[in-house]
Amino acid sequence: MDAFLQNCLTGLSIGSIYALIAIGYTMVYGILRLINFAHGDIFMMAGYFMIICMTDLLIPWYISIILVVAATVVLGVCIEKVAYKPLRTAPRMSVMISAIGVSYFLQNFATYLFSAQPKSYPTIGFLSESIQIGNISTTLVTFVTPILTILLVIALVVLVKKTKIGMAMRAVSRDFETAQLMGIKINNVISFTFVIGCALAGIGSILYFIPRSSVYPLAGSLPGLKCFVAAVFGGIGSIPGALVGGFLIGLSETFIKSSAYSEFS
C-alpha cells in the first residue's frame, strides 16, 4: 500500500508538470489551430535561464524564479512575432513547418551556446528537502507541485471565463474572422495567449528540473511529446482536459516504470 501511495504521489507530481506544459499546447491550438512544436524546447530553454541566473550571475533563487519566468515569456512572444505572425494567413502546413523549424533552431542554438553536455541545475534548497507523510518519504517539490498546478489551473479557468481578455480569447477561438470584425485586437489576444503558455512552461521547467538536477539541449523533446499527448487525451483546446491528460500520462508513466523495475529486480 505504501508503494502504491508513493507511486500515486510521484505520478501526480510529474503529471502536474506535464499538465502545465500541455496547457500551452492546448491554448495556442485553441486560438490559432496551431500545434506549437517548439513549446517543449521553450521549456528546455527555461532550464538554461535558471542556470544562467543562479550559477553564472549568482542571483538569489527567489529573484531568479521571477527572471526565468519573464525570460521564458519574452522568448515565447518573440517566437510568435518572428516565426508565426508573418504566416497567419498562410496554409496550416506552412505554420507547422515553421514550428518544427523553431524547435530545431532552439535545440541547436542551445547546443552552440551551452554544448551538448548536461549542465548542472542549481539547487533550490527548501524545495529539495525531504518530508515524511506517514510511511511515505518524498521531497517538498513533489508534494507542492500538484497543489500549485491545481491552483494555477483554477486561476486560469477563472481568467478565461470571467475577465474581458478571457472573453476575447474565447471569441477568437470560436471564430477568428468574426472576432476581428467585432473590434477584438487579434494580435494582443494571441500575444497574451503565448504569455500565459510560456509562463506556465517556465514554472513547469523549474518544478521539473529541481529533482533531475541537469539540463541538456534535447531535455525538452520527450517531455514536450508527452505533454502534447496529454493535451490530446484531455481534448486539445480544453484547459481542464489538459490537467486530466497530464495526470493520466504522469500516473501511467510512473506505474509502468515501477512495474518494470519490480519485474526485473
Tab-separated table of N, CA, C and O in Angstrom, residues 27 35 38:
chain	number	residue	atom	x	y	z
A	27	MET	N	-3.827	25.906	-25.361
A	27	MET	CA	-4.273	27.285	-25.528
A	27	MET	C	-3.900	27.824	-26.903
A	27	MET	O	-4.709	28.488	-27.562
A	35	ILE	N	-0.295	23.576	-33.662
A	35	ILE	CA	0.453	22.783	-32.692
A	35	ILE	C	1.844	23.399	-32.591
A	35	ILE	O	2.636	23.321	-33.531
A	38	ALA	N	7.497	23.851	-30.857
A	38	ALA	CA	8.652	24.427	-30.161
A	38	ALA	C	8.406	24.600	-28.669
A	38	ALA	O	9.311	25.015	-27.946
